[in-house]
mmCIF file of C-alpha atoms in Angstrom:
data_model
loop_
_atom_site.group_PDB
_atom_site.id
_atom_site.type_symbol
_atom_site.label_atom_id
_atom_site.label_comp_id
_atom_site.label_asym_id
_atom_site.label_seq_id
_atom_site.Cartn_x
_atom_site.Cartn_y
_atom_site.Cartn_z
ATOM 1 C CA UNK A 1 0.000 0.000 0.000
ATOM 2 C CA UNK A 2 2.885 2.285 0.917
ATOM 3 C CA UNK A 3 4.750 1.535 -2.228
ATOM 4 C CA UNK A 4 1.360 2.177 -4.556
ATOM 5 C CA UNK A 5 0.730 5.305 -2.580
ATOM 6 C CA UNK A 6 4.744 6.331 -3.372
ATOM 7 C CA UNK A 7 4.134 5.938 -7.125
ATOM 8 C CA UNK A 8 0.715 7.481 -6.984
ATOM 9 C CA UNK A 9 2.400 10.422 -5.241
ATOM 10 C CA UNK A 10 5.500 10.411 -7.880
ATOM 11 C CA UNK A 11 3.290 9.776 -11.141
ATOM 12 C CA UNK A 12 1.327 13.168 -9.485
ATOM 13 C CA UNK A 13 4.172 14.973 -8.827
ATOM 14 C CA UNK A 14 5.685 14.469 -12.834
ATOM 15 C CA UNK A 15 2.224 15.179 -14.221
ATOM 16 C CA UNK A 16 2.090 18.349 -12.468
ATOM 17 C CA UNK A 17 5.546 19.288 -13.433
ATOM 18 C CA UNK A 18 5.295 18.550 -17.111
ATOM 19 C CA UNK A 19 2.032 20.657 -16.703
ATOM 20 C CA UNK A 20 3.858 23.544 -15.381
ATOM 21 C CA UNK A 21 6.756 23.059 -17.194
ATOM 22 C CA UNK A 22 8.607 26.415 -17.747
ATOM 23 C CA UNK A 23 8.928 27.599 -21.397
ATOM 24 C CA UNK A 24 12.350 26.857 -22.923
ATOM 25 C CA UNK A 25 13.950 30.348 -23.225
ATOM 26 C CA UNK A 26 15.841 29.575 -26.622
ATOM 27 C CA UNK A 27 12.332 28.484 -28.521
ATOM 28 C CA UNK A 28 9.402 30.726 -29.593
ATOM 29 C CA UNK A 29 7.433 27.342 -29.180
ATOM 30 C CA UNK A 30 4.620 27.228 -27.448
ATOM 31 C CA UNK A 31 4.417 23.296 -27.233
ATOM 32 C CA UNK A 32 1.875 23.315 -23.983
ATOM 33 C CA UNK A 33 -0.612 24.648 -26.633
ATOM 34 C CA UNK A 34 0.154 22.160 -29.906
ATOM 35 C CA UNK A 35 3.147 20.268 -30.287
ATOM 36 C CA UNK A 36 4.585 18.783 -33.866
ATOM 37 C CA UNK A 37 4.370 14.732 -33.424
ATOM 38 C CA UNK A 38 5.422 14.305 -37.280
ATOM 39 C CA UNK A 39 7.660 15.756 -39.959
ATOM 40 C CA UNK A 40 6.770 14.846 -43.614
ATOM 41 C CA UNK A 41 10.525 16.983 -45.595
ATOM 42 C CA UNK A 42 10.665 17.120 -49.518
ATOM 43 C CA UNK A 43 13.968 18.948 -50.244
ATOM 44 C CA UNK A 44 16.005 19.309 -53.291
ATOM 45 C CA UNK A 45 19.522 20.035 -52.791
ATOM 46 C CA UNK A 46 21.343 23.163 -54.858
ATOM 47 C CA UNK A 47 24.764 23.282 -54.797
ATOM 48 C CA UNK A 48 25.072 25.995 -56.735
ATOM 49 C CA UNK A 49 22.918 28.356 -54.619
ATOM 50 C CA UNK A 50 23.373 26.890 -51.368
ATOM 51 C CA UNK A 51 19.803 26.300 -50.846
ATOM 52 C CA UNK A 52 17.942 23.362 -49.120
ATOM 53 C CA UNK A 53 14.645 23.824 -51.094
ATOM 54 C CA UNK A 54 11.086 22.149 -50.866
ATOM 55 C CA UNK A 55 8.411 21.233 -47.954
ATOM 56 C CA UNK A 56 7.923 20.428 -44.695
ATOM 57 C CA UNK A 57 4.565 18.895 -43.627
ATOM 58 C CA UNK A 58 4.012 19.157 -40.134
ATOM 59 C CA UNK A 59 1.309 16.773 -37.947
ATOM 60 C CA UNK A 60 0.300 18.469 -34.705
ATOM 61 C CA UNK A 61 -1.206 17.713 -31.407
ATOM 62 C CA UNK A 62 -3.357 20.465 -30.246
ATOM 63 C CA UNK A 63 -2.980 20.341 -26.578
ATOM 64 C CA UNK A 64 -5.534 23.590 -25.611
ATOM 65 C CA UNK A 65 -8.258 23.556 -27.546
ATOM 66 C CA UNK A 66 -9.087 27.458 -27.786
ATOM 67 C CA UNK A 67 -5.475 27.815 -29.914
ATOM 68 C CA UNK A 68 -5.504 29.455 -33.255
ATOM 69 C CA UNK A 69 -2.344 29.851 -33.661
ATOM 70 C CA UNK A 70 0.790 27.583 -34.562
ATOM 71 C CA UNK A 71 4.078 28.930 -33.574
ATOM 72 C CA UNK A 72 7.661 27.746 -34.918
ATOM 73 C CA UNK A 73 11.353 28.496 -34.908
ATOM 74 C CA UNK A 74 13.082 29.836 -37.720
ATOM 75 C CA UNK A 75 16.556 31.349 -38.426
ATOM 76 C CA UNK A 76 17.200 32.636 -41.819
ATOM 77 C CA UNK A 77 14.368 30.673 -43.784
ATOM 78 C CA UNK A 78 12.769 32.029 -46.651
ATOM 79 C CA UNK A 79 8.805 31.175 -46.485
ATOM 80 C CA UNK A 80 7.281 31.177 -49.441
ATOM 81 C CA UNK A 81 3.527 29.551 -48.840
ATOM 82 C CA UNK A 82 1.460 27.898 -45.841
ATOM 83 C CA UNK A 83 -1.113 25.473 -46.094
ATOM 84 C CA UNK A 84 -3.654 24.357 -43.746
ATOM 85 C CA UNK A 85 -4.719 20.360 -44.489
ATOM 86 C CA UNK A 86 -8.237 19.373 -42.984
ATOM 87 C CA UNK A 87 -9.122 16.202 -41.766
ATOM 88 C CA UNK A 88 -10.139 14.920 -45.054
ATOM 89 C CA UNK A 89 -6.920 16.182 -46.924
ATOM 90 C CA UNK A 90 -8.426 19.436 -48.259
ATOM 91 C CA UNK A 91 -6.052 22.447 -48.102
ATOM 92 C CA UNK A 92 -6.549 25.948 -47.536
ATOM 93 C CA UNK A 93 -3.865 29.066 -47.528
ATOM 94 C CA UNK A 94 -3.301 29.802 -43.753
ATOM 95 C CA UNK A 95 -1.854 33.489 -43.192
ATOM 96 C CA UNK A 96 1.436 34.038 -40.790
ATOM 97 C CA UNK A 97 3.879 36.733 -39.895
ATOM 98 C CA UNK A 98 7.269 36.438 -39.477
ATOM 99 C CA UNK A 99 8.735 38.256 -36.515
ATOM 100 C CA UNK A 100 11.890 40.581 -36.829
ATOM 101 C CA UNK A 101 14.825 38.483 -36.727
ATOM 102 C CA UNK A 102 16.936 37.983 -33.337
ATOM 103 C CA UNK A 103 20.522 37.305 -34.208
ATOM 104 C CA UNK A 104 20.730 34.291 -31.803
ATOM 105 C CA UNK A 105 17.455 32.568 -32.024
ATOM 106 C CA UNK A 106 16.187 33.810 -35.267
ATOM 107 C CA UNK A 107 12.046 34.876 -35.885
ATOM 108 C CA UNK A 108 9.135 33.360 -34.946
ATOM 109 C CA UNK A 109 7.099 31.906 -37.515
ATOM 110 C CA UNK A 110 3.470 32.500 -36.522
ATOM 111 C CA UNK A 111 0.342 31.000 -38.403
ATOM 112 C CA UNK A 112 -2.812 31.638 -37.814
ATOM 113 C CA UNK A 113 -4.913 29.022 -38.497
ATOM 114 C CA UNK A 114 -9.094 28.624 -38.328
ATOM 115 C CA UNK A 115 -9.421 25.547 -36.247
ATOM 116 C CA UNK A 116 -7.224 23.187 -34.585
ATOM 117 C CA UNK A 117 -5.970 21.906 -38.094
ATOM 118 C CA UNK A 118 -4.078 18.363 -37.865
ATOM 119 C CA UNK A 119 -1.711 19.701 -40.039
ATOM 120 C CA UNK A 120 0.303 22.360 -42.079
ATOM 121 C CA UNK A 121 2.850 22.197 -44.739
ATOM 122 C CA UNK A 122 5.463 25.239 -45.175
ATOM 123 C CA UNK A 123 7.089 25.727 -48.673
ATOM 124 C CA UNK A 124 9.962 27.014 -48.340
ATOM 125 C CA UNK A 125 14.376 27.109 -48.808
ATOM 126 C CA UNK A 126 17.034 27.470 -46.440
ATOM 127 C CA UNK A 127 19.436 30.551 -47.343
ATOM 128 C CA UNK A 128 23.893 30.221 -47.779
ATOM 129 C CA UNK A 129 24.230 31.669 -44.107
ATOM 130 C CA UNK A 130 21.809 28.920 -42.547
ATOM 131 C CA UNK A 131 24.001 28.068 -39.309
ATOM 132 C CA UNK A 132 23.071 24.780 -39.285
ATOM 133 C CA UNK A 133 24.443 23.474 -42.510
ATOM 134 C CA UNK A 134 27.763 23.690 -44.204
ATOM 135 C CA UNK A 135 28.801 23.929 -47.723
ATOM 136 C CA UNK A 136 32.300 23.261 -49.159
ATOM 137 C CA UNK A 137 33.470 23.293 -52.634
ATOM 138 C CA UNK A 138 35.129 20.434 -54.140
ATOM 139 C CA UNK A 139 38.882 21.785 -53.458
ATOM 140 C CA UNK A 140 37.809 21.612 -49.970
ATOM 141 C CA UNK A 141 37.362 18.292 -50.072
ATOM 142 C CA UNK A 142 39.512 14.598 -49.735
ATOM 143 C CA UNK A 143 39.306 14.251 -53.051
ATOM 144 C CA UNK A 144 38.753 17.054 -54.278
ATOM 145 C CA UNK A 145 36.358 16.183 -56.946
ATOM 146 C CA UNK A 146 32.588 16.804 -56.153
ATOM 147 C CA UNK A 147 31.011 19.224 -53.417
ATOM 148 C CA UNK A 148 29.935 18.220 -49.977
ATOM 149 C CA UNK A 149 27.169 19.392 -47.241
ATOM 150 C CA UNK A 150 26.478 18.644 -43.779
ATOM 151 C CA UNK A 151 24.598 19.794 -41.375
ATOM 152 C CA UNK A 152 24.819 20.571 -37.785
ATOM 153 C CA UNK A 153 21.452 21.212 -35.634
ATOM 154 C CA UNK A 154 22.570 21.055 -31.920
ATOM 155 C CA UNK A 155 21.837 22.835 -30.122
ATOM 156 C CA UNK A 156 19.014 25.562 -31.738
ATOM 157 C CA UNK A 157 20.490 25.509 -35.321
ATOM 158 C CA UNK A 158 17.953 23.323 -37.031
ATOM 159 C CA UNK A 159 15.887 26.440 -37.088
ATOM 160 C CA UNK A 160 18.106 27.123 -40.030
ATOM 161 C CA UNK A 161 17.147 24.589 -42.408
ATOM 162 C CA UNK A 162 13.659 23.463 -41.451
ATOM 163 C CA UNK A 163 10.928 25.241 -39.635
ATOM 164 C CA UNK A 164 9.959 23.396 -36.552
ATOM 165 C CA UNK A 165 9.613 23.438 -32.703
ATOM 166 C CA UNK A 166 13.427 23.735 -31.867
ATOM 167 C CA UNK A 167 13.524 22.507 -28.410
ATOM 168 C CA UNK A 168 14.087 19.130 -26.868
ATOM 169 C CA UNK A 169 10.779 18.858 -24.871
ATOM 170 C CA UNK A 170 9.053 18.421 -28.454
ATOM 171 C CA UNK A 171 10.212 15.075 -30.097
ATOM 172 C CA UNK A 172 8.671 13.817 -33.728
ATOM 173 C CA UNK A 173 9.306 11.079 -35.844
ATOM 174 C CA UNK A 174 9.666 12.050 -39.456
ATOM 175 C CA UNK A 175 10.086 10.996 -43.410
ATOM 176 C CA UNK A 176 12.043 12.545 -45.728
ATOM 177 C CA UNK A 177 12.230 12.244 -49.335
ATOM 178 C CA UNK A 178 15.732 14.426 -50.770
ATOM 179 C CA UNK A 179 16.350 14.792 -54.324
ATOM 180 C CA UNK A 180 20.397 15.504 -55.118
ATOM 181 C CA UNK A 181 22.577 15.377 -58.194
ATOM 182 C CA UNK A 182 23.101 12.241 -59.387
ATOM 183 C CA UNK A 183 26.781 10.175 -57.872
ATOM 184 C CA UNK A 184 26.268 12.161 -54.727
ATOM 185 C CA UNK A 185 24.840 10.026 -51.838
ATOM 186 C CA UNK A 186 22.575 11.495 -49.226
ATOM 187 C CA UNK A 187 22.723 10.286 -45.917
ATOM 188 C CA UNK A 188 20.560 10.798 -43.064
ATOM 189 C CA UNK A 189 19.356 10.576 -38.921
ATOM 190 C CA UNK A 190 17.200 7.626 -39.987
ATOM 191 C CA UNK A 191 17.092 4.422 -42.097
ATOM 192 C CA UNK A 192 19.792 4.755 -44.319
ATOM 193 C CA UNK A 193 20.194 1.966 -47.466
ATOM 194 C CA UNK A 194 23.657 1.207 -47.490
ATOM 195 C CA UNK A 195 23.028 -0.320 -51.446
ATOM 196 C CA UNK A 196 20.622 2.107 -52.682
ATOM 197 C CA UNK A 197 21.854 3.548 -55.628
ATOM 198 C CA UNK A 198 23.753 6.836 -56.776
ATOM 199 C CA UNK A 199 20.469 8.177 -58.822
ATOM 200 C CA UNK A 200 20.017 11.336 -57.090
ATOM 201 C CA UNK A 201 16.914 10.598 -55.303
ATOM 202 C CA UNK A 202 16.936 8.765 -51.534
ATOM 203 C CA UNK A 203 13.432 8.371 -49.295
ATOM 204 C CA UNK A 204 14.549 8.061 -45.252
ATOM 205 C CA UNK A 205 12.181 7.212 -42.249
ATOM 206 C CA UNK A 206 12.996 7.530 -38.634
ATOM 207 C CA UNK A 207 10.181 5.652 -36.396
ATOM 208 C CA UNK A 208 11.461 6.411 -33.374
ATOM 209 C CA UNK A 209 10.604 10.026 -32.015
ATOM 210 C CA UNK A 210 13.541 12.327 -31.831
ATOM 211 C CA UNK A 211 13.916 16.200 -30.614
ATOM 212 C CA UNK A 212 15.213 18.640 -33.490
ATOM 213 C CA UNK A 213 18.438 18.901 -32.528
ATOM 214 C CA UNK A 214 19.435 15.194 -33.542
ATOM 215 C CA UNK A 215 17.847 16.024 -37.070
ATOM 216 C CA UNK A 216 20.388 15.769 -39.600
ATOM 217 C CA UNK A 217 21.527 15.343 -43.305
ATOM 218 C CA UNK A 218 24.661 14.604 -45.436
ATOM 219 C CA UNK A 219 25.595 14.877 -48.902
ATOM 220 C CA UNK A 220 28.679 14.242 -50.287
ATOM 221 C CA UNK A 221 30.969 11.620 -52.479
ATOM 222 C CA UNK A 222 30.385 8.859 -49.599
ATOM 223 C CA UNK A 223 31.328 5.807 -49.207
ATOM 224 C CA UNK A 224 30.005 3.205 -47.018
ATOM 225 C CA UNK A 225 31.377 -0.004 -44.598
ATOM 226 C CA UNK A 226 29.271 -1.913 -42.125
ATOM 227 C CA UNK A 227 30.529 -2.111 -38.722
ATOM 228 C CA UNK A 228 28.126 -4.322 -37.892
ATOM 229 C CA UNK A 229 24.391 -6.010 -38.646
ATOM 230 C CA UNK A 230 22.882 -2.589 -37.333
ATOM 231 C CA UNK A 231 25.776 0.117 -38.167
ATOM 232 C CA UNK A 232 27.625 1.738 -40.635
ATOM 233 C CA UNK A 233 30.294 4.144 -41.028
ATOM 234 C CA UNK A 234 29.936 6.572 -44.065
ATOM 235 C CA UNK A 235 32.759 8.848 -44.932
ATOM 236 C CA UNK A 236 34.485 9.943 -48.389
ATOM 237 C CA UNK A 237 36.506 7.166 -50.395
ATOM 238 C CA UNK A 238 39.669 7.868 -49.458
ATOM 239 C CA UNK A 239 39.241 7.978 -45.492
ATOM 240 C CA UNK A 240 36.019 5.559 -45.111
ATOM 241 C CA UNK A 241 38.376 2.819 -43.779
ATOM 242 C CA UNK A 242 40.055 4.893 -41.580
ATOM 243 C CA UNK A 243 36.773 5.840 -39.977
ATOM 244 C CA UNK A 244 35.874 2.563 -40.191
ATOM 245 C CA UNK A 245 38.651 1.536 -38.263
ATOM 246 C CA UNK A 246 37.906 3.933 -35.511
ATOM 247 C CA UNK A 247 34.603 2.045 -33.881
ATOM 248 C CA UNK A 248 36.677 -1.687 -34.234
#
């Protein structure tokens, strides 16, 4: 009885903390009103411009139900359109400002929205300063032969390259579908195909829920060598066993 009444007590205790929970002073998020519980990305990558470019279909949880409004981080986006998708997949164009930018956390992205809608998708492209990803030329390079990118989201710079709920109290799973020029391989934070082909066009899923900051792309001349039934170390030509040779 003592020990039920302990865990009753604790299980209380959490509930009313996560209730309370104070706001996470690096995110415009307002997660205790609607959180993101799925991201749906469609990106092209341009080399040339520097650009990320596509979608990003967001599925949301509305947590108070008198909300209207949908607020994300962003840091050097470019929006370009905003859906609203009903219930039975209709869309309609949802209206939102985007605050003045702060040079640390970037603007707020808010959408106003004319019911709790389950969820939005944000056209959109990342810019050449976007924090969290990193562009070299070829001469920077191993080899010295084709271009490579990277990103690097912890700890608030996935603002940069997708608009989302940038803080670790929100996690989501998400898909991804990336479209690249063709011999360059495009890794990922999720299910990666160590055999797909070099075709310029790759389709990831992560099932397991995961906050923003461990959100994360690659694309580059890589190579690949398992380091086991579940893992893989991916790393240009030239240095792939070397890295490989790192987790033995």
């Amino acid at each position: 009885m003592k020990f039920s009444l302990f865990i009753s007590t604790l299980l209380f205790g959490a509930s009313l903390s996560i209730a309370h929970a104070e706001p996470d002073p690096h995110s415009y998020a307002e997660p205790d009103k609607v959180s993101v519980t799925a991201l749906a990305l469609e990106l092209g990558v341009d080399f040339d411009k520097q650009e990320l470019t596509g979608a990003a279909t967001l599925s949301l949880d509305w947590h108070d139900p008198a909300a209207r409004s949908l607020v994300l981080d962003t840091r050097d986006l470019a929006i370009e359109s905003i859906e609203a998708i009903g219930a039975d997949g209709t869309t309609r164009t949802a209206t939102y400002t985007l605050d003045a930018r702060d040079p640390i956390f970037g603007s707020a992205l808010r959408i106003a929205l004319e019911d709790a809608a389950p969820m939005v998708r944000i056209r959109y492209h990342s810019q050449p300063q976007a924090s969290g990803l990193q562009w070299m030329s070829p001469a920077q390079t191993a080899s010295g032969k084709q271009p490579f990118m990277f990103s690097q989201s912890q700890a608030i710079h996935a603002r940069s390259w997708v608009p989302l709920q940038d803080t670790p109290s929100v996690r989501f799973t998400y898909t991804a579908h990336v479209t690249a020029p063709k011999a360059l391989r495009v890794v990922m934070s999720a299910d990666n195909d160590a055999k797909h082909a070099l075709d310029g066009d790759y389709r990831f899923v992560m099932k397991q829920a995961i906050p923003s900051y461990l959100l994360a792309i690659a694309v580059g001349e890589l190579d690949v060598r398992e380091t086991g039934p579940r893992t893989a170390v991916y790393a240009e030509p030239s240095l792939v066993a070397k890295a490989a040779r790192e987790f033995e």
